[in-house]
Amino acid sequence: MPQSDLATRDAAVLQQDYEQLLGRPAQSVSLSSDAGATRWSATWIDASLPSASHAMTVETLIVPLSSEWVLELSLSGVDTQEAYNGLAGHLLARLKVQGRPACRS
């Protein structure tokens, strides 16, 4: 995978994992950076999916923690995109990454 940064590489691995699990590529994929996180979203459309739209969208916020680690945040049960964006923004604004010495206490 020739992606240049860790969050983009992680998004590519997430997509491969879901495509392998579902047995087909996503019909729509979005990757954007915002507020210190990368937002990956992919949608699959299939008549056998139970929703009225026969679509399933997976969205994950990928936060780089170091040059080797990322934190993946996936929210569920949020009714609207506006509420999702508000909750994600709230979480990202309050997220604090501490170095190893601070984690030991």
Short mmCIF file of the N, C-alpha and C atoms (twelve columns), coordinates in Angstrom:
data_MODEL
# 
_entry.id   MODEL 
# 
loop_
_atom_site.group_PDB 
_atom_site.id 
_atom_site.type_symbol 
_atom_site.label_atom_id 
_atom_site.label_alt_id 
_atom_site.label_comp_id 
_atom_site.label_asym_id 
_atom_site.label_seq_id 
_atom_site.Cartn_x 
_atom_site.Cartn_y 
_atom_site.Cartn_z 
_atom_site.pdbx_PDB_model_num 
ATOM 1   N N  . MET A 1   0.829   -1.176  0.000  1 
ATOM 2   C CA . MET A 1   0.000   0.000   0.000  1 
ATOM 3   C C  . MET A 1   0.878   1.244   0.000  1 
ATOM 4   N N  . PRO A 2   0.826   2.039   -1.021 1 
ATOM 5   C CA . PRO A 2   1.727   3.179   -1.139 1 
ATOM 6   C C  . PRO A 2   1.253   4.447   -0.433 1 
ATOM 7   N N  . GLN A 3   0.231   4.398   0.418  1 
ATOM 8   C CA . GLN A 3   -0.264  5.586   1.086  1 
ATOM 9   C C  . GLN A 3   0.836   6.195   1.950  1 
ATOM 10  N N  . SER A 4   0.854   7.524   2.005  1 
ATOM 11  C CA . SER A 4   1.973   8.221   2.621  1 
ATOM 12  C C  . SER A 4   1.880   8.358   4.137  1 
ATOM 13  N N  . ASP A 5   0.701   8.366   4.708  1 
ATOM 14  C CA . ASP A 5   0.625   8.566   6.151  1 
ATOM 15  C C  . ASP A 5   -0.122  7.420   6.826  1 
ATOM 16  N N  . LEU A 6   0.078   7.316   8.120  1 
ATOM 17  C CA . LEU A 6   -0.452  6.187   8.884  1 
ATOM 18  C C  . LEU A 6   -1.979  6.126   8.848  1 
ATOM 19  N N  . ALA A 7   -2.656  7.259   8.990  1 
ATOM 20  C CA . ALA A 7   -4.125  7.263   8.987  1 
ATOM 21  C C  . ALA A 7   -4.671  6.803   7.640  1 
ATOM 22  N N  . THR A 8   -4.051  7.223   6.557  1 
ATOM 23  C CA . THR A 8   -4.492  6.811   5.225  1 
ATOM 24  C C  . THR A 8   -4.247  5.318   5.016  1 
ATOM 25  N N  . ARG A 9   -3.109  4.825   5.492  1 
ATOM 26  C CA . ARG A 9   -2.838  3.385   5.402  1 
ATOM 27  C C  . ARG A 9   -3.848  2.595   6.228  1 
ATOM 28  N N  . ASP A 10  -4.183  3.102   7.410  1 
ATOM 29  C CA . ASP A 10  -5.171  2.425   8.249  1 
ATOM 30  C C  . ASP A 10  -6.530  2.386   7.560  1 
ATOM 31  N N  . ALA A 11  -6.916  3.477   6.920  1 
ATOM 32  C CA . ALA A 11  -8.190  3.514   6.185  1 
ATOM 33  C C  . ALA A 11  -8.193  2.481   5.065  1 
ATOM 34  N N  . ALA A 12  -7.069  2.336   4.373  1 
ATOM 35  C CA . ALA A 12  -6.982  1.348   3.292  1 
ATOM 36  C C  . ALA A 12  -7.134  -0.071  3.840  1 
ATOM 37  N N  . VAL A 13  -6.545  -0.333  4.996  1 
ATOM 38  C CA . VAL A 13  -6.671  -1.658  5.614  1 
ATOM 39  C C  . VAL A 13  -8.105  -1.900  6.077  1 
ATOM 40  N N  . LEU A 14  -8.740  -0.887  6.673  1 
ATOM 41  C CA . LEU A 14  -10.150 -1.013  7.062  1 
ATOM 42  C C  . LEU A 14  -11.011 -1.371  5.860  1 
ATOM 43  N N  . GLN A 15  -10.789 -0.660  4.766  1 
ATOM 44  C CA . GLN A 15  -11.583 -0.911  3.563  1 
ATOM 45  C C  . GLN A 15  -11.359 -2.332  3.051  1 
ATOM 46  N N  . GLN A 16  -10.119 -2.773  3.008  1 
ATOM 47  C CA . GLN A 16  -9.831  -4.140  2.568  1 
ATOM 48  C C  . GLN A 16  -10.518 -5.161  3.467  1 
ATOM 49  N N  . ASP A 17  -10.474 -4.920  4.781  1 
ATOM 50  C CA . ASP A 17  -11.112 -5.852  5.721  1 
ATOM 51  C C  . ASP A 17  -12.613 -5.944  5.480  1 
ATOM 52  N N  . TYR A 18  -13.280 -4.798  5.331  1 
ATOM 53  C CA . TYR A 18  -14.726 -4.812  5.090  1 
ATOM 54  C C  . TYR A 18  -15.059 -5.427  3.737  1 
ATOM 55  N N  . GLU A 19  -14.266 -5.128  2.715  1 
ATOM 56  C CA . GLU A 19  -14.530 -5.699  1.394  1 
ATOM 57  C C  . GLU A 19  -14.345 -7.211  1.413  1 
ATOM 58  N N  . GLN A 20  -13.368 -7.683  2.157  1 
ATOM 59  C CA . GLN A 20  -13.172 -9.128  2.286  1 
ATOM 60  C C  . GLN A 20  -14.342 -9.749  3.050  1 
ATOM 61  N N  . LEU A 21  -14.769 -9.102  4.124  1 
ATOM 62  C CA . LEU A 21  -15.884 -9.598  4.923  1 
ATOM 63  C C  . LEU A 21  -17.181 -9.655  4.112  1 
ATOM 64  N N  . LEU A 22  -17.438 -8.606  3.313  1 
ATOM 65  C CA . LEU A 22  -18.682 -8.520  2.549  1 
ATOM 66  C C  . LEU A 22  -18.587 -9.164  1.170  1 
ATOM 67  N N  . GLY A 23  -17.378 -9.496  0.747  1 
ATOM 68  C CA . GLY A 23  -17.210 -10.201 -0.515 1 
ATOM 69  C C  . GLY A 23  -17.307 -9.345  -1.758 1 
ATOM 70  N N  . ARG A 24  -17.200 -8.050  -1.597 1 
ATOM 71  C CA . ARG A 24  -17.250 -7.166  -2.767 1 
ATOM 72  C C  . ARG A 24  -16.744 -5.771  -2.414 1 
ATOM 73  N N  . PRO A 25  -16.316 -5.014  -3.430 1 
ATOM 74  C CA . PRO A 25  -15.856 -3.646  -3.163 1 
ATOM 75  C C  . PRO A 25  -17.027 -2.725  -2.824 1 
ATOM 76  N N  . ALA A 26  -16.718 -1.667  -2.117 1 
ATOM 77  C CA . ALA A 26  -17.731 -0.661  -1.780 1 
ATOM 78  C C  . ALA A 26  -18.136 0.099   -3.035 1 
ATOM 79  N N  . GLN A 27  -19.393 0.531   -3.078 1 
ATOM 80  C CA . GLN A 27  -19.856 1.334   -4.206 1 
ATOM 81  C C  . GLN A 27  -19.423 2.791   -4.070 1 
ATOM 82  N N  . SER A 28  -19.205 3.229   -2.839 1 
ATOM 83  C CA . SER A 28  -18.812 4.615   -2.596 1 
ATOM 84  C C  . SER A 28  -17.821 4.648   -1.445 1 
ATOM 85  N N  . VAL A 29  -16.733 5.401   -1.610 1 
ATOM 86  C CA . VAL A 29  -15.725 5.538   -0.563 1 
ATOM 87  C C  . VAL A 29  -15.347 7.004   -0.446 1 
ATOM 88  N N  . SER A 30  -15.207 7.470   0.780  1 
ATOM 89  C CA . SER A 30  -14.814 8.852   1.025  1 
ATOM 90  C C  . SER A 30  -13.705 8.868   2.065  1 
ATOM 91  N N  . LEU A 31  -12.718 9.713   1.856  1 
ATOM 92  C CA . LEU A 31  -11.622 9.878   2.803  1 
ATOM 93  C C  . LEU A 31  -11.345 11.368  2.915  1 
ATOM 94  N N  . SER A 32  -11.451 11.906  4.117  1 
ATOM 95  C CA . SER A 32  -11.200 13.335  4.310  1 
ATOM 96  C C  . SER A 32  -10.514 13.555  5.649  1 
ATOM 97  N N  . SER A 33  -9.788  14.652  5.749  1 
ATOM 98  C CA . SER A 33  -9.118  15.013  6.999  1 
ATOM 99  C C  . SER A 33  -9.796  16.239  7.577  1 
ATOM 100 N N  . ASP A 34  -10.024 16.189  8.908  1 
ATOM 101 C CA . ASP A 34  -10.713 17.289  9.561  1 
ATOM 102 C C  . ASP A 34  -10.421 17.236  11.052 1 
ATOM 103 N N  . ALA A 35  -10.082 18.349  11.638 1 
ATOM 104 C CA . ALA A 35  -9.913  18.482  13.091 1 
ATOM 105 C C  . ALA A 35  -8.954  17.451  13.684 1 
ATOM 106 N N  . GLY A 36  -7.843  17.191  13.015 1 
ATOM 107 C CA . GLY A 36  -6.855  16.271  13.553 1 
ATOM 108 C C  . GLY A 36  -7.163  14.804  13.362 1 
ATOM 109 N N  . ALA A 37  -8.206  14.504  12.599 1 
ATOM 110 C CA . ALA A 37  -8.582  13.112  12.357 1 
ATOM 111 C C  . ALA A 37  -8.842  12.910  10.873 1 
ATOM 112 N N  . THR A 38  -8.734  11.671  10.445 1 
ATOM 113 C CA . THR A 38  -9.108  11.297  9.083  1 
ATOM 114 C C  . THR A 38  -10.432 10.566  9.165  1 
ATOM 115 N N  . ARG A 39  -11.377 10.970  8.333  1 
ATOM 116 C CA . ARG A 39  -12.697 10.338  8.318  1 
ATOM 117 C C  . ARG A 39  -12.778 9.434   7.098  1 
ATOM 118 N N  . TRP A 40  -12.946 8.133   7.344  1 
ATOM 119 C CA . TRP A 40  -13.121 7.149   6.269  1 
ATOM 120 C C  . TRP A 40  -14.564 6.690   6.287  1 
ATOM 121 N N  . SER A 41  -15.175 6.652   5.127  1 
ATOM 122 C CA . SER A 41  -16.559 6.210   4.996  1 
ATOM 123 C C  . SER A 41  -16.679 5.367   3.736  1 
ATOM 124 N N  . ALA A 42  -17.420 4.272   3.834  1 
ATOM 125 C CA . ALA A 42  -17.658 3.413   2.673  1 
ATOM 126 C C  . ALA A 42  -19.101 2.926   2.709  1 
ATOM 127 N N  . THR A 43  -19.705 2.822   1.525  1 
ATOM 128 C CA . THR A 43  -21.099 2.388   1.415  1 
ATOM 129 C C  . THR A 43  -21.201 1.203   0.473  1 
ATOM 130 N N  . TRP A 44  -21.960 0.206   0.904  1 
ATOM 131 C CA . TRP A 44  -22.281 -0.958  0.089  1 
ATOM 132 C C  . TRP A 44  -23.782 -0.960  -0.146 1 
ATOM 133 N N  . ILE A 45  -24.192 -1.290  -1.353 1 
ATOM 134 C CA . ILE A 45  -25.611 -1.378  -1.696 1 
ATOM 135 C C  . ILE A 45  -25.874 -2.793  -2.191 1 
ATOM 136 N N  . ASP A 46  -26.878 -3.431  -1.578 1 
ATOM 137 C CA . ASP A 46  -27.199 -4.809  -1.928 1 
ATOM 138 C C  . ASP A 46  -28.659 -5.053  -1.582 1 
ATOM 139 N N  . ALA A 47  -29.387 -5.666  -2.469 1 
ATOM 140 C CA . ALA A 47  -30.814 -5.921  -2.248 1 
ATOM 141 C C  . ALA A 47  -31.063 -6.793  -1.023 1 
ATOM 142 N N  . SER A 48  -30.079 -7.565  -0.599 1 
ATOM 143 C CA . SER A 48  -30.272 -8.444  0.555  1 
ATOM 144 C C  . SER A 48  -30.067 -7.736  1.897  1 
ATOM 145 N N  . LEU A 49  -29.597 -6.496  1.880  1 
ATOM 146 C CA . LEU A 49  -29.426 -5.766  3.137  1 
ATOM 147 C C  . LEU A 49  -30.794 -5.384  3.700  1 
ATOM 148 N N  . PRO A 50  -30.957 -5.431  5.024  1 
ATOM 149 C CA . PRO A 50  -32.289 -5.276  5.618  1 
ATOM 150 C C  . PRO A 50  -32.864 -3.860  5.629  1 
ATOM 151 N N  . SER A 51  -32.059 -2.839  5.428  1 
ATOM 152 C CA . SER A 51  -32.600 -1.478  5.489  1 
ATOM 153 C C  . SER A 51  -33.454 -1.180  4.259  1 
ATOM 154 N N  . ALA A 52  -34.325 -0.198  4.377  1 
ATOM 155 C CA . ALA A 52  -35.207 0.170   3.264  1 
ATOM 156 C C  . ALA A 52  -34.413 0.617   2.039  1 
ATOM 157 N N  . SER A 53  -33.280 1.252   2.273  1 
ATOM 158 C CA . SER A 53  -32.456 1.719   1.155  1 
ATOM 159 C C  . SER A 53  -31.572 0.609   0.591  1 
ATOM 160 N N  . HIS A 54  -31.519 -0.536  1.287  1 
ATOM 161 C CA . HIS A 54  -30.644 -1.657  0.912  1 
ATOM 162 C C  . HIS A 54  -29.180 -1.226  0.871  1 
ATOM 163 N N  . ALA A 55  -28.842 -0.253  1.729  1 
ATOM 164 C CA . ALA A 55  -27.475 0.257   1.788  1 
ATOM 165 C C  . ALA A 55  -26.937 0.133   3.208  1 
ATOM 166 N N  . MET A 56  -25.628 -0.005  3.294  1 
ATOM 167 C CA . MET A 56  -24.943 -0.025  4.576  1 
ATOM 168 C C  . MET A 56  -23.727 0.881   4.461  1 
ATOM 169 N N  . THR A 57  -23.633 1.847   5.358  1 
ATOM 170 C CA . THR A 57  -22.490 2.745   5.375  1 
ATOM 171 C C  . THR A 57  -21.727 2.542   6.673  1 
ATOM 172 N N  . VAL A 58  -20.421 2.444   6.549  1 
ATOM 173 C CA . VAL A 58  -19.530 2.322   7.698  1 
ATOM 174 C C  . VAL A 58  -18.653 3.566   7.701  1 
ATOM 175 N N  . GLU A 59  -18.544 4.196   8.868  1 
ATOM 176 C CA . GLU A 59  -17.721 5.397   8.971  1 
ATOM 177 C C  . GLU A 59  -16.843 5.283   10.203 1 
ATOM 178 N N  . THR A 60  -15.579 5.626   10.054 1 
ATOM 179 C CA . THR A 60  -14.620 5.556   11.151 1 
ATOM 180 C C  . THR A 60  -13.767 6.812   11.152 1 
ATOM 181 N N  . LEU A 61  -13.567 7.368   12.341 1 
ATOM 182 C CA . LEU A 61  -12.622 8.466   12.520 1 
ATOM 183 C C  . LEU A 61  -11.298 7.852   12.943 1 
ATOM 184 N N  . ILE A 62  -10.232 8.228   12.267 1 
ATOM 185 C CA . ILE A 62  -8.908  7.675   12.539 1 
ATOM 186 C C  . ILE A 62  -8.033  8.808   13.055 1 
ATOM 187 N N  . VAL A 63  -7.585  8.680   14.300 1 
ATOM 188 C CA . VAL A 63  -6.798  9.723   14.950 1 
ATOM 189 C C  . VAL A 63  -5.370  9.218   15.121 1 
ATOM 190 N N  . PRO A 64  -4.389  9.879   14.490 1 
ATOM 191 C CA . PRO A 64  -3.000  9.471   14.695 1 
ATOM 192 C C  . PRO A 64  -2.565  9.797   16.128 1 
ATOM 193 N N  . LEU A 65  -2.026  8.814   16.818 1 
ATOM 194 C CA . LEU A 65  -1.543  9.018   18.180 1 
ATOM 195 C C  . LEU A 65  -0.031  9.179   18.224 1 
ATOM 196 N N  . SER A 66  0.647   8.542   17.297 1 
ATOM 197 C CA . SER A 66  2.103   8.616   17.194 1 
ATOM 198 C C  . SER A 66  2.466   8.232   15.764 1 
ATOM 199 N N  . SER A 67  3.737   8.042   15.517 1 
ATOM 200 C CA . SER A 67  4.152   7.621   14.174 1 
ATOM 201 C C  . SER A 67  3.823   6.152   13.917 1 
ATOM 202 N N  . GLU A 68  3.411   5.420   14.966 1 
ATOM 203 C CA . GLU A 68  3.131   3.990   14.829 1 
ATOM 204 C C  . GLU A 68  1.717   3.580   15.223 1 
ATOM 205 N N  . TRP A 69  0.962   4.456   15.886 1 
ATOM 206 C CA . TRP A 69  -0.339  4.074   16.442 1 
ATOM 207 C C  . TRP A 69  -1.429  5.039   16.015 1 
ATOM 208 N N  . VAL A 70  -2.613  4.476   15.793 1 
ATOM 209 C CA . VAL A 70  -3.804  5.288   15.540 1 
ATOM 210 C C  . VAL A 70  -4.921  4.821   16.469 1 
ATOM 211 N N  . LEU A 71  -5.886  5.684   16.678 1 
ATOM 212 C CA . LEU A 71  -7.097  5.358   17.422 1 
ATOM 213 C C  . LEU A 71  -8.246  5.405   16.433 1 
ATOM 214 N N  . GLU A 72  -9.009  4.322   16.342 1 
ATOM 215 C CA . GLU A 72  -10.180 4.277   15.459 1 
ATOM 216 C C  . GLU A 72  -11.431 4.487   16.299 1 
ATOM 217 N N  . LEU A 73  -12.236 5.476   15.933 1 
ATOM 218 C CA . LEU A 73  -13.496 5.755   16.618 1 
ATOM 219 C C  . LEU A 73  -14.641 5.507   15.655 1 
ATOM 220 N N  . SER A 74  -15.533 4.611   16.024 1 
ATOM 221 C CA . SER A 74  -16.730 4.342   15.223 1 
ATOM 222 C C  . SER A 74  -17.937 4.564   16.118 1 
ATOM 223 N N  . LEU A 75  -18.818 5.433   15.703 1 
ATOM 224 C CA . LEU A 75  -20.011 5.765   16.481 1 
ATOM 225 C C  . LEU A 75  -21.210 5.054   15.879 1 
ATOM 226 N N  . SER A 76  -22.107 4.583   16.722 1 
ATOM 227 C CA . SER A 76  -23.316 3.935   16.213 1 
ATOM 228 C C  . SER A 76  -24.524 4.450   16.986 1 
ATOM 229 N N  . GLY A 77  -25.696 4.265   16.413 1 
ATOM 230 C CA . GLY A 77  -26.924 4.667   17.068 1 
ATOM 231 C C  . GLY A 77  -27.185 6.157   17.039 1 
ATOM 232 N N  . VAL A 78  -26.489 6.880   16.181 1 
ATOM 233 C CA . VAL A 78  -26.695 8.322   16.060 1 
ATOM 234 C C  . VAL A 78  -27.674 8.544   14.913 1 
ATOM 235 N N  . ASP A 79  -28.767 9.245   15.190 1 
ATOM 236 C CA . ASP A 79  -29.876 9.322   14.240 1 
ATOM 237 C C  . ASP A 79  -29.609 10.151  12.988 1 
ATOM 238 N N  . THR A 80  -28.884 11.254  13.114 1 
ATOM 239 C CA . THR A 80  -28.693 12.133  11.955 1 
ATOM 240 C C  . THR A 80  -27.213 12.411  11.738 1 
ATOM 241 N N  . GLN A 81  -26.871 12.804  10.530 1 
ATOM 242 C CA . GLN A 81  -25.482 13.158  10.228 1 
ATOM 243 C C  . GLN A 81  -25.054 14.375  11.040 1 
ATOM 244 N N  . GLU A 82  -25.972 15.305  11.256 1 
ATOM 245 C CA . GLU A 82  -25.668 16.498  12.050 1 
ATOM 246 C C  . GLU A 82  -25.312 16.113  13.492 1 
ATOM 247 N N  . ALA A 83  -26.086 15.216  14.080 1 
ATOM 248 C CA . ALA A 83  -25.799 14.749  15.438 1 
ATOM 249 C C  . ALA A 83  -24.486 13.973  15.477 1 
ATOM 250 N N  . TYR A 84  -24.243 13.158  14.455 1 
ATOM 251 C CA . TYR A 84  -22.994 12.397  14.358 1 
ATOM 252 C C  . TYR A 84  -21.805 13.357  14.315 1 
ATOM 253 N N  . ASN A 85  -21.887 14.361  13.448 1 
ATOM 254 C CA . ASN A 85  -20.797 15.330  13.320 1 
ATOM 255 C C  . ASN A 85  -20.566 16.074  14.631 1 
ATOM 256 N N  . GLY A 86  -21.654 16.444  15.319 1 
ATOM 257 C CA . GLY A 86  -21.522 17.134  16.597 1 
ATOM 258 C C  . GLY A 86  -20.855 16.272  17.650 1 
ATOM 259 N N  . LEU A 87  -21.272 15.017  17.748 1 
ATOM 260 C CA . LEU A 87  -20.685 14.101  18.721 1 
ATOM 261 C C  . LEU A 87  -19.221 13.825  18.395 1 
ATOM 262 N N  . ALA A 88  -18.924 13.600  17.129 1 
ATOM 263 C CA . ALA A 88  -17.536 13.350  16.718 1 
ATOM 264 C C  . ALA A 88  -16.664 14.562  17.031 1 
ATOM 265 N N  . GLY A 89  -17.152 15.751  16.719 1 
ATOM 266 C CA . GLY A 89  -16.400 16.970  17.017 1 
ATOM 267 C C  . GLY A 89  -16.162 17.136  18.508 1 
ATOM 268 N N  . HIS A 90  -17.174 16.835  19.307 1 
ATOM 269 C CA . HIS A 90  -17.063 16.922  20.766 1 
ATOM 270 C C  . HIS A 90  -16.003 15.943  21.279 1 
ATOM 271 N N  . LEU A 91  -16.029 14.722  20.794 1 
ATOM 272 C CA . LEU A 91  -15.041 13.722  21.214 1 
ATOM 273 C C  . LEU A 91  -13.626 14.137  20.831 1 
ATOM 274 N N  . LEU A 92  -13.465 14.596  19.594 1 
ATOM 275 C CA . LEU A 92  -12.130 14.981  19.124 1 
ATOM 276 C C  . LEU A 92  -11.599 16.194  19.876 1 
ATOM 277 N N  . ALA A 93  -12.481 17.137  20.211 1 
ATOM 278 C CA . ALA A 93  -12.053 18.337  20.933 1 
ATOM 279 C C  . ALA A 93  -11.578 17.998  22.346 1 
ATOM 280 N N  . ARG A 94  -12.127 16.952  22.940 1 
ATOM 281 C CA . ARG A 94  -11.787 16.585  24.313 1 
ATOM 282 C C  . ARG A 94  -10.725 15.479  24.405 1 
ATOM 283 N N  . LEU A 95  -10.365 14.900  23.287 1 
ATOM 284 C CA . LEU A 95  -9.381  13.823  23.276 1 
ATOM 285 C C  . LEU A 95  -8.005  14.369  23.639 1 
ATOM 286 N N  . LYS A 96  -7.349  13.727  24.600 1 
ATOM 287 C CA . LYS A 96  -6.004  14.120  25.010 1 
ATOM 288 C C  . LYS A 96  -5.088  12.916  24.870 1 
ATOM 289 N N  . VAL A 97  -4.006  13.089  24.166 1 
ATOM 290 C CA . VAL A 97  -3.015  12.030  23.998 1 
ATOM 291 C C  . VAL A 97  -1.870  12.326  24.958 1 
ATOM 292 N N  . GLN A 98  -1.569  11.365  25.816 1 
ATOM 293 C CA . GLN A 98  -0.505  11.527  26.789 1 
ATOM 294 C C  . GLN A 98  0.624   10.570  26.468 1 
ATOM 295 N N  . GLY A 99  1.824   10.993  26.777 1 
ATOM 296 C CA . GLY A 99  2.989   10.145  26.573 1 
ATOM 297 C C  . GLY A 99  3.035   9.009   27.575 1 
ATOM 298 N N  . ARG A 100 3.939   8.113   27.391 1 
ATOM 299 C CA . ARG A 100 4.055   6.928   28.250 1 
ATOM 300 C C  . ARG A 100 4.165   7.254   29.740 1 
ATOM 301 N N  . PRO A 101 5.012   8.217   30.149 1 
ATOM 302 C CA . PRO A 101 5.113   8.484   31.591 1 
ATOM 303 C C  . PRO A 101 3.765   8.865   32.212 1 
ATOM 304 N N  . ALA A 102 2.945   9.622   31.506 1 
ATOM 305 C CA . ALA A 102 1.650   10.049  32.040 1 
ATOM 306 C C  . ALA A 102 0.670   8.885   32.132 1 
ATOM 307 N N  . CYS A 103 0.849   7.866   31.322 1 
ATOM 308 C CA . CYS A 103 -0.067  6.719   31.320 1 
ATOM 309 C C  . CYS A 103 0.174   5.791   32.505 1 
ATOM 310 N N  . ARG A 104 1.323   5.872   33.110 1 
ATOM 311 C CA . ARG A 104 1.660   4.962   34.210 1 
ATOM 312 C C  . ARG A 104 1.035   5.380   35.532 1 
ATOM 313 N N  . SER A 105 0.654   6.613   35.650 1 
ATOM 314 C CA . SER A 105 0.120   7.081   36.941 1 
ATOM 315 C C  . SER A 105 -1.347  6.799   37.088 1 
# 
